[in-house]
Amino acid sequence: MNVYSAIQRRRSIRRFKQQKISDSSLVKMIDAARLAPSASNIQPLEYIAVNDKKTCAEVFPLLKWARLIEGGDTPEEDKRPAAYIVVVINRNFLAKGGRHEVGAAVQNILLAALEDGIGSCWVRSFNASKLSEKLNIPEYCKPDSVIALGVPAESPVTEPAKKHKMEYWRDERGLLHVPKRKLGDILHRKKYIN
Ligand SMILES: Cc1cc2nc3c(=O)[nH]c(=O)nc-3n(C[C@H](O)[C@H](O)[C@H](O)COP(=O)(O)O)c2cc1C
């Protein structure tokens, strides 16, 4: 799969088959994250790989799903993620900031996952203090993001967004629609306003 088609195909997945995600797949995703760009090459990010049932069950209730969908969009018990990668910023490497690094690293994770047939959802709404407690994250590390992973049990579709209407939504069959702004609405040639 070439990079551009992976970028086009990737969608956030919130329904998963209950198939184990291997250690080697997780290691490959974290290796892809490790190689992402980093300002001054400081590389402040570290990763916790979780794919055992007990720890997955501890992480799941700490996450919030798709707040734009009325009533939330929490996966049913038999559709929960089979693995997680928790991205932490090690403050001993970088006292403040690191969000741009997280962005670049997480996108590498999402695309590396896709290449292995693994769906993903980048989750930033979570209970950070409880997660730190459950995963023994030391106080000098700040958990920034949780990447939920698993073999996809849904195939969301993209559609052109109507101006200023970006909310994703599920139809009566449960199909997730993800509006994306049209190229003509975001591409400015030569100057922002000509
Ligand atoms: C920084 C960031 C934080 C996000 N946090 C959450 C989250 O807490 N829960 C969730 O269900 N989705 C979360 N998402 C996923 C977005 O809802 C999703 O990317 C968006 O709806 C567009 O869909 P797409 O990823 O399929 O293109 C997050 C995405 C980003 C980039």
PDB file of C-alpha atoms and ligand atoms in Angstrom:
ATOM      1  CA  MET A   1       0.000   0.000   0.000  1.00  0.00           C
ATOM      2  CA  ASN A   2       1.497   3.355  -0.938  1.00  0.00           C
ATOM      3  CA  VAL A   3       1.544   6.187   1.563  1.00  0.00           C
ATOM      4  CA  TYR A   4      -1.033   8.364  -0.203  1.00  0.00           C
ATOM      5  CA  SER A   5      -3.595   5.582  -0.488  1.00  0.00           C
ATOM      6  CA  ALA A   6      -3.029   4.707   3.186  1.00  0.00           C
ATOM      7  CA  ILE A   7      -3.679   8.358   4.087  1.00  0.00           C
ATOM      8  CA  GLN A   8      -6.864   8.298   2.005  1.00  0.00           C
ATOM      9  CA  ARG A   9      -8.096   5.018   3.486  1.00  0.00           C
ATOM     10  CA  ARG A  10      -7.402   5.737   7.144  1.00  0.00           C
ATOM     11  CA  ARG A  11     -10.458   6.523   9.227  1.00  0.00           C
ATOM     12  CA  SER A  12     -10.927   6.473  12.978  1.00  0.00           C
ATOM     13  CA  ILE A  13     -12.282   3.048  13.922  1.00  0.00           C
ATOM     14  CA  ARG A  14     -14.360   2.628  17.085  1.00  0.00           C
ATOM     15  CA  ARG A  15     -15.702  -0.922  16.581  1.00  0.00           C
ATOM     16  CA  PHE A  16     -13.238  -3.812  16.616  1.00  0.00           C
ATOM     17  CA  LYS A  17     -13.179  -7.582  16.110  1.00  0.00           C
ATOM     18  CA  GLN A  18     -12.027  -9.463  19.191  1.00  0.00           C
ATOM     19  CA  GLN A  19      -8.781 -10.647  17.595  1.00  0.00           C
ATOM     20  CA  LYS A  20      -5.471 -10.340  19.417  1.00  0.00           C
ATOM     21  CA  ILE A  21      -3.010  -7.738  18.154  1.00  0.00           C
ATOM     22  CA  SER A  22       0.467  -9.239  18.155  1.00  0.00           C
ATOM     23  CA  ASP A  23       3.448  -7.878  20.031  1.00  0.00           C
ATOM     24  CA  SER A  24       5.320  -7.616  16.735  1.00  0.00           C
ATOM     25  CA  SER A  25       2.607  -5.378  15.198  1.00  0.00           C
ATOM     26  CA  LEU A  26       2.715  -3.084  18.223  1.00  0.00           C
ATOM     27  CA  VAL A  27       6.509  -2.948  18.129  1.00  0.00           C
ATOM     28  CA  LYS A  28       6.386  -2.048  14.413  1.00  0.00           C
ATOM     29  CA  MET A  29       3.949   0.821  15.119  1.00  0.00           C
ATOM     30  CA  ILE A  30       6.110   2.139  17.955  1.00  0.00           C
ATOM     31  CA  ASP A  31       9.191   1.870  15.770  1.00  0.00           C
ATOM     32  CA  ALA A  32       7.379   3.967  13.142  1.00  0.00           C
ATOM     33  CA  ALA A  33       6.568   6.526  15.881  1.00  0.00           C
ATOM     34  CA  ARG A  34      10.196   6.545  17.048  1.00  0.00           C
ATOM     35  CA  LEU A  35      11.336   7.681  13.595  1.00  0.00           C
ATOM     36  CA  ALA A  36       8.970  10.675  13.369  1.00  0.00           C
ATOM     37  CA  PRO A  37      10.330  14.229  13.184  1.00  0.00           C
ATOM     38  CA  SER A  38      11.138  15.989  16.460  1.00  0.00           C
ATOM     39  CA  ALA A  39      12.117  19.630  17.042  1.00  0.00           C
ATOM     40  CA  SER A  40      15.886  19.787  17.762  1.00  0.00           C
ATOM     41  CA  ASN A  41      15.657  15.974  17.581  1.00  0.00           C
ATOM     42  CA  ILE A  42      14.936  15.908  21.317  1.00  0.00           C
ATOM     43  CA  GLN A  43      12.615  12.866  20.989  1.00  0.00           C
ATOM     44  CA  PRO A  44      10.697  13.285  24.256  1.00  0.00           C
ATOM     45  CA  LEU A  45       8.091  10.614  23.537  1.00  0.00           C
ATOM     46  CA  GLU A  46       7.830   7.127  24.995  1.00  0.00           C
ATOM     47  CA  TYR A  47       5.182   4.478  24.479  1.00  0.00           C
ATOM     48  CA  ILE A  48       3.378   1.830  26.518  1.00  0.00           C
ATOM     49  CA  ALA A  49       2.164  -1.163  24.500  1.00  0.00           C
ATOM     50  CA  VAL A  50      -0.889  -2.916  25.935  1.00  0.00           C
ATOM     51  CA  ASN A  51      -2.439  -6.030  24.377  1.00  0.00           C
ATOM     52  CA  ASP A  52      -3.280  -8.306  27.304  1.00  0.00           C
ATOM     53  CA  LYS A  53      -6.947  -8.664  28.243  1.00  0.00           C
ATOM     54  CA  LYS A  54      -6.558  -7.586  31.880  1.00  0.00           C
ATOM     55  CA  THR A  55      -4.772  -4.308  31.164  1.00  0.00           C
ATOM     56  CA  CYS A  56      -7.042  -3.575  28.162  1.00  0.00           C
ATOM     57  CA  ALA A  57     -10.031  -3.934  30.505  1.00  0.00           C
ATOM     58  CA  GLU A  58      -8.428  -1.456  32.920  1.00  0.00           C
ATOM     59  CA  VAL A  59      -7.733   1.127  30.200  1.00  0.00           C
ATOM     60  CA  PHE A  60     -11.112   0.964  28.424  1.00  0.00           C
ATOM     61  CA  PRO A  61     -13.328   2.646  31.075  1.00  0.00           C
ATOM     62  CA  LEU A  62     -10.930   5.601  31.263  1.00  0.00           C
ATOM     63  CA  LEU A  63     -11.561   6.611  27.630  1.00  0.00           C
ATOM     64  CA  LYS A  64     -14.263   8.789  26.060  1.00  0.00           C
ATOM     65  CA  TRP A  65     -15.542   8.046  22.578  1.00  0.00           C
ATOM     66  CA  ALA A  66     -16.749  10.355  19.789  1.00  0.00           C
ATOM     67  CA  ARG A  67     -18.247  13.163  21.836  1.00  0.00           C
ATOM     68  CA  LEU A  68     -19.957  14.638  18.739  1.00  0.00           C
ATOM     69  CA  ILE A  69     -22.292  11.655  18.497  1.00  0.00           C
ATOM     70  CA  GLU A  70     -25.303  12.133  20.705  1.00  0.00           C
ATOM     71  CA  GLY A  71     -25.163   9.899  23.762  1.00  0.00           C
ATOM     72  CA  GLY A  72     -21.516   9.076  22.998  1.00  0.00           C
ATOM     73  CA  ASP A  73     -20.248   6.276  20.819  1.00  0.00           C
ATOM     74  CA  THR A  74     -18.747   3.837  23.296  1.00  0.00           C
ATOM     75  CA  PRO A  75     -18.026   0.446  21.677  1.00  0.00           C
ATOM     76  CA  GLU A  76     -20.214  -2.435  22.864  1.00  0.00           C
ATOM     77  CA  GLU A  77     -18.524  -5.077  25.027  1.00  0.00           C
ATOM     78  CA  ASP A  78     -17.782  -7.378  22.062  1.00  0.00           C
ATOM     79  CA  LYS A  79     -16.448  -4.509  19.916  1.00  0.00           C
ATOM     80  CA  ARG A  80     -13.859  -3.040  22.246  1.00  0.00           C
ATOM     81  CA  PRO A  81     -10.241  -2.353  21.231  1.00  0.00           C
ATOM     82  CA  ALA A  82      -7.877  -5.326  21.425  1.00  0.00           C
ATOM     83  CA  ALA A  83      -4.792  -3.234  22.143  1.00  0.00           C
ATOM     84  CA  TYR A  84      -3.610   0.250  23.032  1.00  0.00           C
ATOM     85  CA  ILE A  85      -0.519   2.353  22.625  1.00  0.00           C
ATOM     86  CA  VAL A  86      -0.252   5.038  25.276  1.00  0.00           C
ATOM     87  CA  VAL A  87       1.932   7.968  24.215  1.00  0.00           C
ATOM     88  CA  VAL A  88       3.694   9.784  27.042  1.00  0.00           C
ATOM     89  CA  ILE A  89       5.879  12.903  27.023  1.00  0.00           C
ATOM     90  CA  ASN A  90       8.934  12.398  29.206  1.00  0.00           C
ATOM     91  CA  ARG A  91       9.420  15.760  30.969  1.00  0.00           C
ATOM     92  CA  ASN A  92      13.055  14.916  31.714  1.00  0.00           C
ATOM     93  CA  PHE A  93      13.640  15.303  27.970  1.00  0.00           C
ATOM     94  CA  LEU A  94      11.296  18.238  27.342  1.00  0.00           C
ATOM     95  CA  ALA A  95       9.894  20.262  30.229  1.00  0.00           C
ATOM     96  CA  LYS A  96       7.160  21.978  28.189  1.00  0.00           C
ATOM     97  CA  GLY A  97       5.524  21.268  24.836  1.00  0.00           C
ATOM     98  CA  GLY A  98       5.841  18.149  22.718  1.00  0.00           C
ATOM     99  CA  ARG A  99       2.413  18.257  21.115  1.00  0.00           C
ATOM    100  CA  HIS A 100       3.781  18.629  17.606  1.00  0.00           C
ATOM    101  CA  GLU A 101       5.952  15.567  18.208  1.00  0.00           C
ATOM    102  CA  VAL A 102       2.893  13.666  19.403  1.00  0.00           C
ATOM    103  CA  GLY A 103       1.046  14.632  16.200  1.00  0.00           C
ATOM    104  CA  ALA A 104       3.789  13.383  13.909  1.00  0.00           C
ATOM    105  CA  ALA A 105       4.402  10.207  15.907  1.00  0.00           C
ATOM    106  CA  VAL A 106       0.729   9.296  16.235  1.00  0.00           C
ATOM    107  CA  GLN A 107       0.105   9.693  12.513  1.00  0.00           C
ATOM    108  CA  ASN A 108       2.978   7.255  11.893  1.00  0.00           C
ATOM    109  CA  ILE A 109       1.329   4.806  14.313  1.00  0.00           C
ATOM    110  CA  LEU A 110      -2.055   5.111  12.595  1.00  0.00           C
ATOM    111  CA  LEU A 111      -0.590   4.540   9.134  1.00  0.00           C
ATOM    112  CA  ALA A 112       1.691   1.665  10.198  1.00  0.00           C
ATOM    113  CA  ALA A 113      -1.344   0.035  11.843  1.00  0.00           C
ATOM    114  CA  LEU A 114      -3.407   0.422   8.679  1.00  0.00           C
ATOM    115  CA  GLU A 115      -0.704  -1.261   6.623  1.00  0.00           C
ATOM    116  CA  ASP A 116      -1.062  -4.332   8.877  1.00  0.00           C
ATOM    117  CA  GLY A 117      -4.885  -4.318   8.572  1.00  0.00           C
ATOM    118  CA  ILE A 118      -5.297  -2.807  12.039  1.00  0.00           C
ATOM    119  CA  GLY A 119      -7.811  -0.041  12.699  1.00  0.00           C
ATOM    120  CA  SER A 120      -7.123   2.765  15.128  1.00  0.00           C
ATOM    121  CA  CYS A 121      -8.658   5.646  17.005  1.00  0.00           C
ATOM    122  CA  TRP A 122      -6.601   8.467  18.465  1.00  0.00           C
ATOM    123  CA  VAL A 123      -8.115   9.259  21.860  1.00  0.00           C
ATOM    124  CA  ARG A 124      -7.217  12.366  23.847  1.00  0.00           C
ATOM    125  CA  SER A 125     -10.252  12.448  26.106  1.00  0.00           C
ATOM    126  CA  PHE A 126      -9.298  10.190  28.958  1.00  0.00           C
ATOM    127  CA  ASN A 127      -8.800  10.190  32.692  1.00  0.00           C
ATOM    128  CA  ALA A 128      -5.067  10.940  32.816  1.00  0.00           C
ATOM    129  CA  SER A 129      -4.562  10.557  36.551  1.00  0.00           C
ATOM    130  CA  LYS A 130      -6.300   7.169  36.693  1.00  0.00           C
ATOM    131  CA  LEU A 131      -4.408   6.010  33.602  1.00  0.00           C
ATOM    132  CA  SER A 132      -1.094   7.020  35.204  1.00  0.00           C
ATOM    133  CA  GLU A 133      -2.078   5.118  38.312  1.00  0.00           C
ATOM    134  CA  LYS A 134      -3.159   1.946  36.466  1.00  0.00           C
ATOM    135  CA  LEU A 135      -0.096   1.865  34.178  1.00  0.00           C
ATOM    136  CA  ASN A 136       2.495   2.978  36.758  1.00  0.00           C
ATOM    137  CA  ILE A 137       3.382   6.067  34.734  1.00  0.00           C
ATOM    138  CA  PRO A 138       5.898   8.088  36.764  1.00  0.00           C
ATOM    139  CA  GLU A 139       5.154  11.716  37.599  1.00  0.00           C
ATOM    140  CA  TYR A 140       7.832  12.984  35.163  1.00  0.00           C
ATOM    141  CA  CYS A 141       5.873  11.452  32.263  1.00  0.00           C
ATOM    142  CA  LYS A 142       2.672  13.048  31.006  1.00  0.00           C
ATOM    143  CA  PRO A 143       0.269  10.740  29.186  1.00  0.00           C
ATOM    144  CA  ASP A 144      -0.812  12.689  26.093  1.00  0.00           C
ATOM    145  CA  SER A 145      -2.707  10.262  23.902  1.00  0.00           C
ATOM    146  CA  VAL A 146      -4.110   6.767  23.847  1.00  0.00           C
ATOM    147  CA  ILE A 147      -4.271   4.948  20.520  1.00  0.00           C
ATOM    148  CA  ALA A 148      -7.022   2.341  20.528  1.00  0.00           C
ATOM    149  CA  LEU A 149      -6.283  -0.530  18.157  1.00  0.00           C
ATOM    150  CA  GLY A 150      -7.872  -3.643  16.727  1.00  0.00           C
ATOM    151  CA  VAL A 151      -9.038  -5.388  13.578  1.00  0.00           C
ATOM    152  CA  PRO A 152     -11.799  -3.116  12.239  1.00  0.00           C
ATOM    153  CA  ALA A 153     -15.433  -4.185  12.627  1.00  0.00           C
ATOM    154  CA  GLU A 154     -16.709  -1.101  10.797  1.00  0.00           C
ATOM    155  CA  SER A 155     -15.890   0.792   7.589  1.00  0.00           C
ATOM    156  CA  PRO A 156     -16.618   4.504   8.002  1.00  0.00           C
ATOM    157  CA  VAL A 157     -17.131   6.579   4.865  1.00  0.00           C
ATOM    158  CA  THR A 158     -15.945  10.072   4.062  1.00  0.00           C
ATOM    159  CA  GLU A 159     -18.104  12.644   2.333  1.00  0.00           C
ATOM    160  CA  PRO A 160     -17.613  16.271   1.307  1.00  0.00           C
ATOM    161  CA  ALA A 161     -18.341  18.528   4.263  1.00  0.00           C
ATOM    162  CA  LYS A 162     -20.891  21.239   3.895  1.00  0.00           C
ATOM    163  CA  LYS A 163     -19.366  24.576   4.891  1.00  0.00           C
ATOM    164  CA  HIS A 164     -19.030  24.859   8.694  1.00  0.00           C
ATOM    165  CA  LYS A 165     -20.702  21.456   9.246  1.00  0.00           C
ATOM    166  CA  MET A 166     -17.962  19.070  10.304  1.00  0.00           C
ATOM    167  CA  GLU A 167     -19.811  16.781  12.712  1.00  0.00           C
ATOM    168  CA  TYR A 168     -19.368  13.100  12.020  1.00  0.00           C
ATOM    169  CA  TRP A 169     -22.530  11.019  12.422  1.00  0.00           C
ATOM    170  CA  ARG A 170     -23.918   7.469  12.338  1.00  0.00           C
ATOM    171  CA  ASP A 171     -26.850   6.641  10.081  1.00  0.00           C
ATOM    172  CA  GLU A 172     -29.704   4.258  10.939  1.00  0.00           C
ATOM    173  CA  ARG A 173     -27.563   1.256   9.878  1.00  0.00           C
ATOM    174  CA  GLY A 174     -24.761   2.379  12.194  1.00  0.00           C
ATOM    175  CA  LEU A 175     -22.489   3.444   9.328  1.00  0.00           C
ATOM    176  CA  LEU A 176     -20.178   6.256  10.429  1.00  0.00           C
ATOM    177  CA  HIS A 177     -20.049   9.237   8.043  1.00  0.00           C
ATOM    178  CA  VAL A 178     -17.012  11.499   8.308  1.00  0.00           C
ATOM    179  CA  PRO A 179     -17.291  14.832   6.473  1.00  0.00           C
ATOM    180  CA  LYS A 180     -14.006  16.247   5.202  1.00  0.00           C
ATOM    181  CA  ARG A 181     -13.615  19.832   4.002  1.00  0.00           C
ATOM    182  CA  LYS A 182     -13.401  20.096   0.230  1.00  0.00           C
ATOM    183  CA  LEU A 183     -10.014  20.764  -1.347  1.00  0.00           C
ATOM    184  CA  GLY A 184     -11.397  23.937  -2.947  1.00  0.00           C
ATOM    185  CA  ASP A 185     -12.341  25.256   0.491  1.00  0.00           C
ATOM    186  CA  ILE A 186      -8.907  24.844   2.056  1.00  0.00           C
ATOM    187  CA  LEU A 187      -6.481  25.379  -0.830  1.00  0.00           C
ATOM    188  CA  HIS A 188      -5.402  28.976  -1.429  1.00  0.00           C
ATOM    189  CA  ARG A 189      -3.222  29.676  -4.444  1.00  0.00           C
ATOM    190  CA  LYS A 190      -0.468  32.293  -4.306  1.00  0.00           C
ATOM    191  CA  LYS A 191      -2.194  34.356  -1.599  1.00  0.00           C
ATOM    192  CA  TYR A 192      -4.877  33.569   0.957  1.00  0.00           C
ATOM    193  CA  ILE A 193      -7.135  36.160  -0.676  1.00  0.00           C
ATOM    194  CA  ASN A 194      -6.344  37.087  -4.271  1.00  0.00           C
TER     195      ASN A 194
HETATM  196  C1  LIG B   1      -6.011  15.259  18.772  1.00  0.00           C
HETATM  197  C2  LIG B   1      -7.156  14.304  18.547  1.00  0.00           C
HETATM  198  C3  LIG B   1      -7.904  13.876  19.633  1.00  0.00           C
HETATM  199  C4  LIG B   1      -8.952  12.967  19.458  1.00  0.00           C
HETATM  200  N1  LIG B   1      -9.615  12.508  20.552  1.00  0.00           N
HETATM  201  C5  LIG B   1     -10.614  11.620  20.396  1.00  0.00           C
HETATM  202  C6  LIG B   1     -11.267  11.094  21.533  1.00  0.00           C
HETATM  203  O1  LIG B   1     -10.948  11.431  22.680  1.00  0.00           O
HETATM  204  N2  LIG B   1     -12.258  10.170  21.339  1.00  0.00           N
HETATM  205  C7  LIG B   1     -12.616   9.751  20.089  1.00  0.00           C
HETATM  206  O2  LIG B   1     -13.516   8.907  19.983  1.00  0.00           O
HETATM  207  N3  LIG B   1     -12.001  10.241  18.971  1.00  0.00           N
HETATM  208  C8  LIG B   1     -11.010  11.148  19.091  1.00  0.00           C
HETATM  209  N4  LIG B   1     -10.350  11.627  17.991  1.00  0.00           N
HETATM  210  C9  LIG B   1     -10.716  11.152  16.649  1.00  0.00           C
HETATM  211  C10 LIG B   1     -11.511  12.217  15.858  1.00  0.00           C
HETATM  212  O3  LIG B   1     -12.843  12.240  16.309  1.00  0.00           O
HETATM  213  C11 LIG B   1     -11.445  11.865  14.346  1.00  0.00           C
HETATM  214  O4  LIG B   1     -10.113  11.971  13.917  1.00  0.00           O
HETATM  215  C12 LIG B   1     -12.352  12.769  13.509  1.00  0.00           C
HETATM  216  O5  LIG B   1     -13.695  12.505  13.774  1.00  0.00           O
HETATM  217  C13 LIG B   1     -12.108  12.588  12.013  1.00  0.00           C
HETATM  218  O6  LIG B   1     -12.292  11.240  11.636  1.00  0.00           O
HETATM  219  P1  LIG B   1     -11.132  10.419  10.898  1.00  0.00           P
HETATM  220  O7  LIG B   1     -10.031  10.181  11.901  1.00  0.00           O
HETATM  221  O8  LIG B   1     -11.805   9.152  10.466  1.00  0.00           O
HETATM  222  O9  LIG B   1     -10.634  11.229   9.735  1.00  0.00           O
HETATM  223  C14 LIG B   1      -9.297  12.519  18.143  1.00  0.00           C
HETATM  224  C15 LIG B   1      -8.530  12.960  17.042  1.00  0.00           C
HETATM  225  C16 LIG B   1      -7.484  13.834  17.250  1.00  0.00           C
HETATM  226  C17 LIG B   1      -6.658  14.296  16.069  1.00  0.00           C
END
